[in-house]
Amino acid sequence: DQQVKQNSPSLSVQEGRISILNCDYTNSMFDYFLWYKKYPAEGPTFLISISSIKDKNEDGRFTVFLNKSAKHLSLHIVPSQPGDSAVYFCAASVLGSEKLVFGKGTKLTVNP
Amino acid sequence: SAVISQKPSRDICQRGTSLTIQCQVDSQVTMMFWYRQQPGQSLTLIATANQGSEATYESGFVIDKFPISRPNLTFSTLTVSNMSPEDSSIYLCSVGGAGANVLTFGAGSRLTVL
């Protein structure tokens, strides 16, 4: 039973355009959500997070949106750059617990 | 955030053998986490390693298959025992402390079992 789902295994966008990566979750107990980026042969690195008391969090080119009623979050990257090409993992947890539940990831390719 | 070194970075192993993965952190941490990423799958938590106590295993993972040591606050090992091809995965060590619920990961150890 997958509690965190990323239904798009891959996404391809043009440089300068917006990338939108989606994530759904099923466990209502989750109240903290994170996005990680992973390059080949490297470990995942933290990108941005959002608490369930917010519906939006922005950090430079990266914005995460949370829709609690739909149990859905999305990561927007604007503008997309070739260096953003990586696998992006959505993760969820209960605030205060360091146990993260991950989705399967979405491979983003940004074409020059 | 912490810097994590994992060894080996990759290995090819024979069925039935065991391999120990080492994780070294540049600072003292209370809890260390071991994750597994099977091909095309999500990162799945294997166990949480606390210094001075038995590791806590997640559902589906047992100590006989994945024994863990945590001799001090900067080091841990995960052994994958009696390996089969289904154990071919990337094994990742991680620690907290970089912010609320944020984990820092090592580069991972990619194991291929023939």
PDB file of C-alpha atoms in Angstrom:
ATOM      1  CA  ASP A   1       0.000   0.000   0.000  1.00  0.00           C
ATOM      2  CA  GLN A   2       1.746   3.106  -1.251  1.00  0.00           C
ATOM      3  CA  GLN A   3       1.036   6.041   1.002  1.00  0.00           C
ATOM      4  CA  VAL A   4       2.858   8.544  -1.218  1.00  0.00           C
ATOM      5  CA  LYS A   5       2.340   8.376  -4.964  1.00  0.00           C
ATOM      6  CA  GLN A   6       4.076  10.093  -7.818  1.00  0.00           C
ATOM      7  CA  ASN A   7       2.142   8.936 -10.830  1.00  0.00           C
ATOM      8  CA  SER A   8       4.382  10.438 -13.487  1.00  0.00           C
ATOM      9  CA  PRO A   9       7.650   8.508 -13.811  1.00  0.00           C
ATOM     10  CA  SER A  10       9.083  11.157 -16.109  1.00  0.00           C
ATOM     11  CA  LEU A  11       8.586  14.711 -17.302  1.00  0.00           C
ATOM     12  CA  SER A  12      10.307  16.625 -20.070  1.00  0.00           C
ATOM     13  CA  VAL A  13      10.198  20.429 -20.390  1.00  0.00           C
ATOM     14  CA  GLN A  14      11.984  23.129 -22.314  1.00  0.00           C
ATOM     15  CA  GLU A  15      14.495  25.393 -20.638  1.00  0.00           C
ATOM     16  CA  GLY A  16      12.829  28.546 -19.333  1.00  0.00           C
ATOM     17  CA  ARG A  17       9.390  26.973 -19.050  1.00  0.00           C
ATOM     18  CA  ILE A  18       7.612  25.821 -15.906  1.00  0.00           C
ATOM     19  CA  SER A  19       8.048  22.307 -14.533  1.00  0.00           C
ATOM     20  CA  ILE A  20       5.202  20.937 -12.440  1.00  0.00           C
ATOM     21  CA  LEU A  21       5.742  17.748 -10.485  1.00  0.00           C
ATOM     22  CA  ASN A  22       2.814  16.172  -8.696  1.00  0.00           C
ATOM     23  CA  CYS A  23       2.426  14.027  -5.605  1.00  0.00           C
ATOM     24  CA  ASP A  24      -0.562  12.450  -3.870  1.00  0.00           C
ATOM     25  CA  TYR A  25      -0.766  10.944  -0.412  1.00  0.00           C
ATOM     26  CA  THR A  26      -3.303   8.766   1.341  1.00  0.00           C
ATOM     27  CA  ASN A  27      -2.432   8.974   5.040  1.00  0.00           C
ATOM     28  CA  SER A  28      -4.317  11.785   6.788  1.00  0.00           C
ATOM     29  CA  MET A  29      -1.797  11.725   9.629  1.00  0.00           C
ATOM     30  CA  PHE A  30       0.909  13.221   7.438  1.00  0.00           C
ATOM     31  CA  ASP A  31       1.403  16.879   8.255  1.00  0.00           C
ATOM     32  CA  TYR A  32       4.807  17.673   6.817  1.00  0.00           C
ATOM     33  CA  PHE A  33       5.903  17.256   3.240  1.00  0.00           C
ATOM     34  CA  LEU A  34       9.275  17.497   1.570  1.00  0.00           C
ATOM     35  CA  TRP A  35      10.767  17.401  -1.894  1.00  0.00           C
ATOM     36  CA  TYR A  36      14.169  15.915  -2.555  1.00  0.00           C
ATOM     37  CA  LYS A  37      16.292  16.060  -5.685  1.00  0.00           C
ATOM     38  CA  LYS A  38      18.609  13.224  -6.691  1.00  0.00           C
ATOM     39  CA  TYR A  39      21.367  13.232  -9.278  1.00  0.00           C
ATOM     40  CA  PRO A  40      22.848   9.933 -10.518  1.00  0.00           C
ATOM     41  CA  ALA A  41      25.380   8.366  -8.134  1.00  0.00           C
ATOM     42  CA  GLU A  42      24.503  10.876  -5.418  1.00  0.00           C
ATOM     43  CA  GLY A  43      22.217  10.730  -2.422  1.00  0.00           C
ATOM     44  CA  PRO A  44      18.941  12.660  -2.381  1.00  0.00           C
ATOM     45  CA  THR A  45      19.305  16.292  -1.313  1.00  0.00           C
ATOM     46  CA  PHE A  46      16.624  18.315   0.409  1.00  0.00           C
ATOM     47  CA  LEU A  47      14.967  20.922  -1.776  1.00  0.00           C
ATOM     48  CA  ILE A  48      11.926  22.432  -0.104  1.00  0.00           C
ATOM     49  CA  SER A  49       9.260  21.529   2.430  1.00  0.00           C
ATOM     50  CA  ILE A  50       5.818  22.581   3.566  1.00  0.00           C
ATOM     51  CA  SER A  51       3.837  22.148   6.746  1.00  0.00           C
ATOM     52  CA  SER A  52       0.154  21.280   6.618  1.00  0.00           C
ATOM     53  CA  ILE A  53      -0.710  24.634   8.184  1.00  0.00           C
ATOM     54  CA  LYS A  54       0.338  26.304   4.950  1.00  0.00           C
ATOM     55  CA  ASP A  55      -0.811  25.918   1.387  1.00  0.00           C
ATOM     56  CA  LYS A  56       2.233  27.409  -0.290  1.00  0.00           C
ATOM     57  CA  ASN A  57       5.938  27.734   0.341  1.00  0.00           C
ATOM     58  CA  GLU A  58       8.343  29.475  -1.979  1.00  0.00           C
ATOM     59  CA  ASP A  59      12.132  29.412  -2.207  1.00  0.00           C
ATOM     60  CA  GLY A  60      13.584  31.153  -5.212  1.00  0.00           C
ATOM     61  CA  ARG A  61      12.590  29.288  -8.358  1.00  0.00           C
ATOM     62  CA  PHE A  62      10.913  26.523  -6.357  1.00  0.00           C
ATOM     63  CA  THR A  63       7.377  26.660  -4.989  1.00  0.00           C
ATOM     64  CA  VAL A  64       5.468  23.871  -3.315  1.00  0.00           C
ATOM     65  CA  PHE A  65       1.679  23.936  -3.165  1.00  0.00           C
ATOM     66  CA  LEU A  66      -0.374  21.828  -0.771  1.00  0.00           C
ATOM     67  CA  ASN A  67      -4.052  20.972  -1.165  1.00  0.00           C
ATOM     68  CA  LYS A  68      -4.971  19.124   2.014  1.00  0.00           C
ATOM     69  CA  SER A  69      -8.545  18.383   1.038  1.00  0.00           C
ATOM     70  CA  ALA A  70      -7.325  16.655  -2.107  1.00  0.00           C
ATOM     71  CA  LYS A  71      -4.273  15.161  -0.361  1.00  0.00           C
ATOM     72  CA  HIS A  72      -2.187  16.547  -3.181  1.00  0.00           C
ATOM     73  CA  LEU A  73       0.967  18.582  -3.447  1.00  0.00           C
ATOM     74  CA  SER A  74       2.937  19.898  -6.351  1.00  0.00           C
ATOM     75  CA  LEU A  75       6.374  21.344  -6.949  1.00  0.00           C
ATOM     76  CA  HIS A  76       6.707  24.179  -9.440  1.00  0.00           C
ATOM     77  CA  ILE A  77      10.070  25.123 -10.889  1.00  0.00           C
ATOM     78  CA  VAL A  78      10.137  28.444 -12.734  1.00  0.00           C
ATOM     79  CA  PRO A  79      12.090  28.976 -14.896  1.00  0.00           C
ATOM     80  CA  SER A  80      13.392  25.469 -15.473  1.00  0.00           C
ATOM     81  CA  GLN A  81      17.090  25.098 -16.153  1.00  0.00           C
ATOM     82  CA  PRO A  82      19.074  22.172 -17.602  1.00  0.00           C
ATOM     83  CA  GLY A  83      20.777  21.751 -14.211  1.00  0.00           C
ATOM     84  CA  ASP A  84      17.370  20.934 -12.739  1.00  0.00           C
ATOM     85  CA  SER A  85      17.413  17.641 -14.648  1.00  0.00           C
ATOM     86  CA  ALA A  86      17.259  15.021 -11.882  1.00  0.00           C
ATOM     87  CA  VAL A  87      14.892  12.634 -10.152  1.00  0.00           C
ATOM     88  CA  TYR A  88      12.541  14.402  -7.748  1.00  0.00           C
ATOM     89  CA  PHE A  89      11.128  12.554  -4.758  1.00  0.00           C
ATOM     90  CA  CYS A  90       8.130  13.626  -2.765  1.00  0.00           C
ATOM     91  CA  ALA A  91       8.200  12.606   0.910  1.00  0.00           C
ATOM     92  CA  ALA A  92       5.737  12.844   3.774  1.00  0.00           C
ATOM     93  CA  SER A  93       5.989  12.575   7.511  1.00  0.00           C
ATOM     94  CA  VAL A  94       4.405  13.432  10.795  1.00  0.00           C
ATOM     95  CA  LEU A  95       5.945  16.648  12.161  1.00  0.00           C
ATOM     96  CA  GLY A  96       8.470  15.780  14.861  1.00  0.00           C
ATOM     97  CA  SER A  97       9.173  12.343  13.430  1.00  0.00           C
ATOM     98  CA  GLU A  98      12.213  11.903  11.233  1.00  0.00           C
ATOM     99  CA  LYS A  99      10.666   8.885   9.491  1.00  0.00           C
ATOM    100  CA  LEU A 100       9.956   9.858   5.915  1.00  0.00           C
ATOM    101  CA  VAL A 101       7.717   7.995   3.480  1.00  0.00           C
ATOM    102  CA  PHE A 102       8.814   8.531  -0.108  1.00  0.00           C
ATOM    103  CA  GLY A 103       7.176   8.340  -3.488  1.00  0.00           C
ATOM    104  CA  LYS A 104       8.822   6.538  -6.398  1.00  0.00           C
ATOM    105  CA  GLY A 105      10.165   9.705  -7.918  1.00  0.00           C
ATOM    106  CA  THR A 106       9.718  11.634 -11.151  1.00  0.00           C
ATOM    107  CA  LYS A 107      12.616  12.001 -13.550  1.00  0.00           C
ATOM    108  CA  LEU A 108      12.695  15.570 -14.833  1.00  0.00           C
ATOM    109  CA  THR A 109      14.560  16.377 -18.014  1.00  0.00           C
ATOM    110  CA  VAL A 110      15.006  20.034 -18.940  1.00  0.00           C
ATOM    111  CA  ASN A 111      16.004  20.418 -22.559  1.00  0.00           C
ATOM    112  CA  PRO A 112      18.186  23.354 -23.647  1.00  0.00           C
TER     113      PRO A 112
ATOM    114  CA  SER B   1      24.108  19.955   7.602  1.00  0.00           C
ATOM    115  CA  ALA B   2      26.072  16.778   8.285  1.00  0.00           C
ATOM    116  CA  VAL B   3      28.420  15.206   5.771  1.00  0.00           C
ATOM    117  CA  ILE B   4      27.964  11.464   5.354  1.00  0.00           C
ATOM    118  CA  SER B   5      30.451   9.031   3.863  1.00  0.00           C
ATOM    119  CA  GLN B   6      29.306   5.592   2.783  1.00  0.00           C
ATOM    120  CA  LYS B   7      31.428   2.635   1.790  1.00  0.00           C
ATOM    121  CA  PRO B   8      31.424   0.801  -0.545  1.00  0.00           C
ATOM    122  CA  SER B   9      29.885   3.025  -3.200  1.00  0.00           C
ATOM    123  CA  ARG B  10      29.093  -0.056  -5.248  1.00  0.00           C
ATOM    124  CA  ASP B  11      29.750  -3.758  -5.244  1.00  0.00           C
ATOM    125  CA  ILE B  12      28.871  -6.897  -7.138  1.00  0.00           C
ATOM    126  CA  CYS B  13      28.162  -9.813  -4.852  1.00  0.00           C
ATOM    127  CA  GLN B  14      27.494 -13.502  -5.210  1.00  0.00           C
ATOM    128  CA  ARG B  15      24.264 -15.077  -4.104  1.00  0.00           C
ATOM    129  CA  GLY B  16      24.418 -16.396  -0.541  1.00  0.00           C
ATOM    130  CA  THR B  17      27.162 -14.060   0.643  1.00  0.00           C
ATOM    131  CA  SER B  18      26.881 -11.132   3.031  1.00  0.00           C
ATOM    132  CA  LEU B  19      28.103  -7.570   2.687  1.00  0.00           C
ATOM    133  CA  THR B  20      28.563  -4.862   5.284  1.00  0.00           C
ATOM    134  CA  ILE B  21      27.991  -1.212   4.397  1.00  0.00           C
ATOM    135  CA  GLN B  22      29.635   1.471   6.499  1.00  0.00           C
ATOM    136  CA  CYS B  23      28.276   4.927   7.244  1.00  0.00           C
ATOM    137  CA  GLN B  24      30.433   7.637   8.779  1.00  0.00           C
ATOM    138  CA  VAL B  25      29.047  11.045   9.820  1.00  0.00           C
ATOM    139  CA  ASP B  26      31.159  14.129  10.471  1.00  0.00           C
ATOM    140  CA  SER B  27      29.185  15.056  13.578  1.00  0.00           C
ATOM    141  CA  GLN B  28      27.516  13.269  16.463  1.00  0.00           C
ATOM    142  CA  VAL B  29      23.923  12.303  15.810  1.00  0.00           C
ATOM    143  CA  THR B  30      21.378  10.505  17.922  1.00  0.00           C
ATOM    144  CA  MET B  31      19.596   8.557  15.243  1.00  0.00           C
ATOM    145  CA  MET B  32      20.790   7.168  11.946  1.00  0.00           C
ATOM    146  CA  PHE B  33      18.433   5.779   9.350  1.00  0.00           C
ATOM    147  CA  TRP B  34      18.988   3.083   6.759  1.00  0.00           C
ATOM    148  CA  TYR B  35      16.932   3.182   3.556  1.00  0.00           C
ATOM    149  CA  ARG B  36      16.734   0.894   0.560  1.00  0.00           C
ATOM    150  CA  GLN B  37      15.820   1.843  -2.996  1.00  0.00           C
ATOM    151  CA  GLN B  38      15.054  -1.123  -5.187  1.00  0.00           C
ATOM    152  CA  PRO B  39      15.122  -0.510  -8.956  1.00  0.00           C
ATOM    153  CA  GLY B  40      12.229   1.725  -9.980  1.00  0.00           C
ATOM    154  CA  GLN B  41      10.901   1.905  -6.455  1.00  0.00           C
ATOM    155  CA  SER B  42      10.698   4.477  -3.703  1.00  0.00           C
ATOM    156  CA  LEU B  43      13.143   4.867  -0.855  1.00  0.00           C
ATOM    157  CA  THR B  44      11.968   2.535   1.902  1.00  0.00           C
ATOM    158  CA  LEU B  45      13.058   2.790   5.527  1.00  0.00           C
ATOM    159  CA  ILE B  46      14.735  -0.392   6.729  1.00  0.00           C
ATOM    160  CA  ALA B  47      15.525   0.561  10.312  1.00  0.00           C
ATOM    161  CA  THR B  48      16.460   3.307  12.735  1.00  0.00           C
ATOM    162  CA  ALA B  49      19.773   2.906  14.556  1.00  0.00           C
ATOM    163  CA  ASN B  50      20.211   4.458  17.991  1.00  0.00           C
ATOM    164  CA  GLN B  51      23.541   4.421  19.741  1.00  0.00           C
ATOM    165  CA  GLY B  52      23.542   2.068  22.701  1.00  0.00           C
ATOM    166  CA  SER B  53      20.345   0.228  21.891  1.00  0.00           C
ATOM    167  CA  GLU B  54      18.945  -2.266  19.417  1.00  0.00           C
ATOM    168  CA  ALA B  55      17.935  -0.931  16.040  1.00  0.00           C
ATOM    169  CA  THR B  56      14.231  -0.516  15.371  1.00  0.00           C
ATOM    170  CA  TYR B  57      13.128  -2.322  12.207  1.00  0.00           C
ATOM    171  CA  GLU B  58      10.230  -1.415   9.953  1.00  0.00           C
ATOM    172  CA  SER B  59       7.597  -3.872   8.902  1.00  0.00           C
ATOM    173  CA  GLY B  60       8.997  -6.337   6.406  1.00  0.00           C
ATOM    174  CA  PHE B  61      12.587  -6.044   7.592  1.00  0.00           C
ATOM    175  CA  VAL B  62      14.213  -8.308  10.187  1.00  0.00           C
ATOM    176  CA  ILE B  63      17.407  -8.215  12.161  1.00  0.00           C
ATOM    177  CA  ASP B  64      18.622 -11.599  10.895  1.00  0.00           C
ATOM    178  CA  LYS B  65      18.592 -10.319   7.331  1.00  0.00           C
ATOM    179  CA  PHE B  66      19.759  -6.751   8.005  1.00  0.00           C
ATOM    180  CA  PRO B  67      21.827  -6.662  11.196  1.00  0.00           C
ATOM    181  CA  ILE B  68      22.856  -3.147  12.187  1.00  0.00           C
ATOM    182  CA  SER B  69      25.597  -1.931  14.465  1.00  0.00           C
ATOM    183  CA  ARG B  70      25.839   1.508  16.069  1.00  0.00           C
ATOM    184  CA  PRO B  71      28.999   1.550  18.161  1.00  0.00           C
ATOM    185  CA  ASN B  72      29.145   5.327  18.605  1.00  0.00           C
ATOM    186  CA  LEU B  73      27.416   8.583  17.684  1.00  0.00           C
ATOM    187  CA  THR B  74      29.170   9.006  14.331  1.00  0.00           C
ATOM    188  CA  PHE B  75      29.222   5.518  12.813  1.00  0.00           C
ATOM    189  CA  SER B  76      26.884   2.709  11.821  1.00  0.00           C
ATOM    190  CA  THR B  77      26.990  -0.402   9.678  1.00  0.00           C
ATOM    191  CA  LEU B  78      24.279  -2.301   7.847  1.00  0.00           C
ATOM    192  CA  THR B  79      24.890  -5.888   6.803  1.00  0.00           C
ATOM    193  CA  VAL B  80      22.872  -7.488   4.042  1.00  0.00           C
ATOM    194  CA  SER B  81      22.973 -11.183   4.863  1.00  0.00           C
ATOM    195  CA  ASN B  82      22.605 -14.259   2.675  1.00  0.00           C
ATOM    196  CA  MET B  83      22.015 -12.107  -0.379  1.00  0.00           C
ATOM    197  CA  SER B  84      19.759 -12.986  -3.267  1.00  0.00           C
ATOM    198  CA  PRO B  85      19.224 -11.085  -6.545  1.00  0.00           C
ATOM    199  CA  GLU B  86      16.162  -9.426  -4.940  1.00  0.00           C
ATOM    200  CA  ASP B  87      18.559  -7.599  -2.600  1.00  0.00           C
ATOM    201  CA  SER B  88      20.049  -5.723  -5.546  1.00  0.00           C
ATOM    202  CA  SER B  89      19.356  -2.154  -4.498  1.00  0.00           C
ATOM    203  CA  ILE B  90      20.833   1.130  -3.469  1.00  0.00           C
ATOM    204  CA  TYR B  91      21.265   1.263   0.300  1.00  0.00           C
ATOM    205  CA  LEU B  92      21.352   4.726   1.828  1.00  0.00           C
ATOM    206  CA  CYS B  93      22.348   5.987   5.231  1.00  0.00           C
ATOM    207  CA  SER B  94      20.769   9.191   6.514  1.00  0.00           C
ATOM    208  CA  VAL B  95      20.684  11.425   9.565  1.00  0.00           C
ATOM    209  CA  GLY B  96      18.446  14.201  10.802  1.00  0.00           C
ATOM    210  CA  GLY B  97      19.265  17.551  12.312  1.00  0.00           C
ATOM    211  CA  ALA B  98      19.241  19.734   9.205  1.00  0.00           C
ATOM    212  CA  GLY B  99      15.821  21.148  10.012  1.00  0.00           C
ATOM    213  CA  ALA B 100      12.321  19.983  10.850  1.00  0.00           C
ATOM    214  CA  ASN B 101      11.997  16.441   9.569  1.00  0.00           C
ATOM    215  CA  VAL B 102      14.815  17.033   7.068  1.00  0.00           C
ATOM    216  CA  LEU B 103      17.167  14.119   6.481  1.00  0.00           C
ATOM    217  CA  THR B 104      20.630  14.318   4.993  1.00  0.00           C
ATOM    218  CA  PHE B 105      21.610  11.304   2.910  1.00  0.00           C
ATOM    219  CA  GLY B 106      24.844   9.661   2.008  1.00  0.00           C
ATOM    220  CA  ALA B 107      25.620   8.956  -1.636  1.00  0.00           C
ATOM    221  CA  GLY B 108      24.412   5.389  -1.269  1.00  0.00           C
ATOM    222  CA  SER B 109      25.853   1.936  -1.827  1.00  0.00           C
ATOM    223  CA  ARG B 110      24.708   0.244  -5.024  1.00  0.00           C
ATOM    224  CA  LEU B 111      24.692  -3.524  -4.598  1.00  0.00           C
ATOM    225  CA  THR B 112      24.224  -5.957  -7.448  1.00  0.00           C
ATOM    226  CA  VAL B 113      23.687  -9.581  -6.491  1.00  0.00           C
ATOM    227  CA  LEU B 114      24.356 -12.203  -9.149  1.00  0.00           C
TER     228      LEU B 114
END
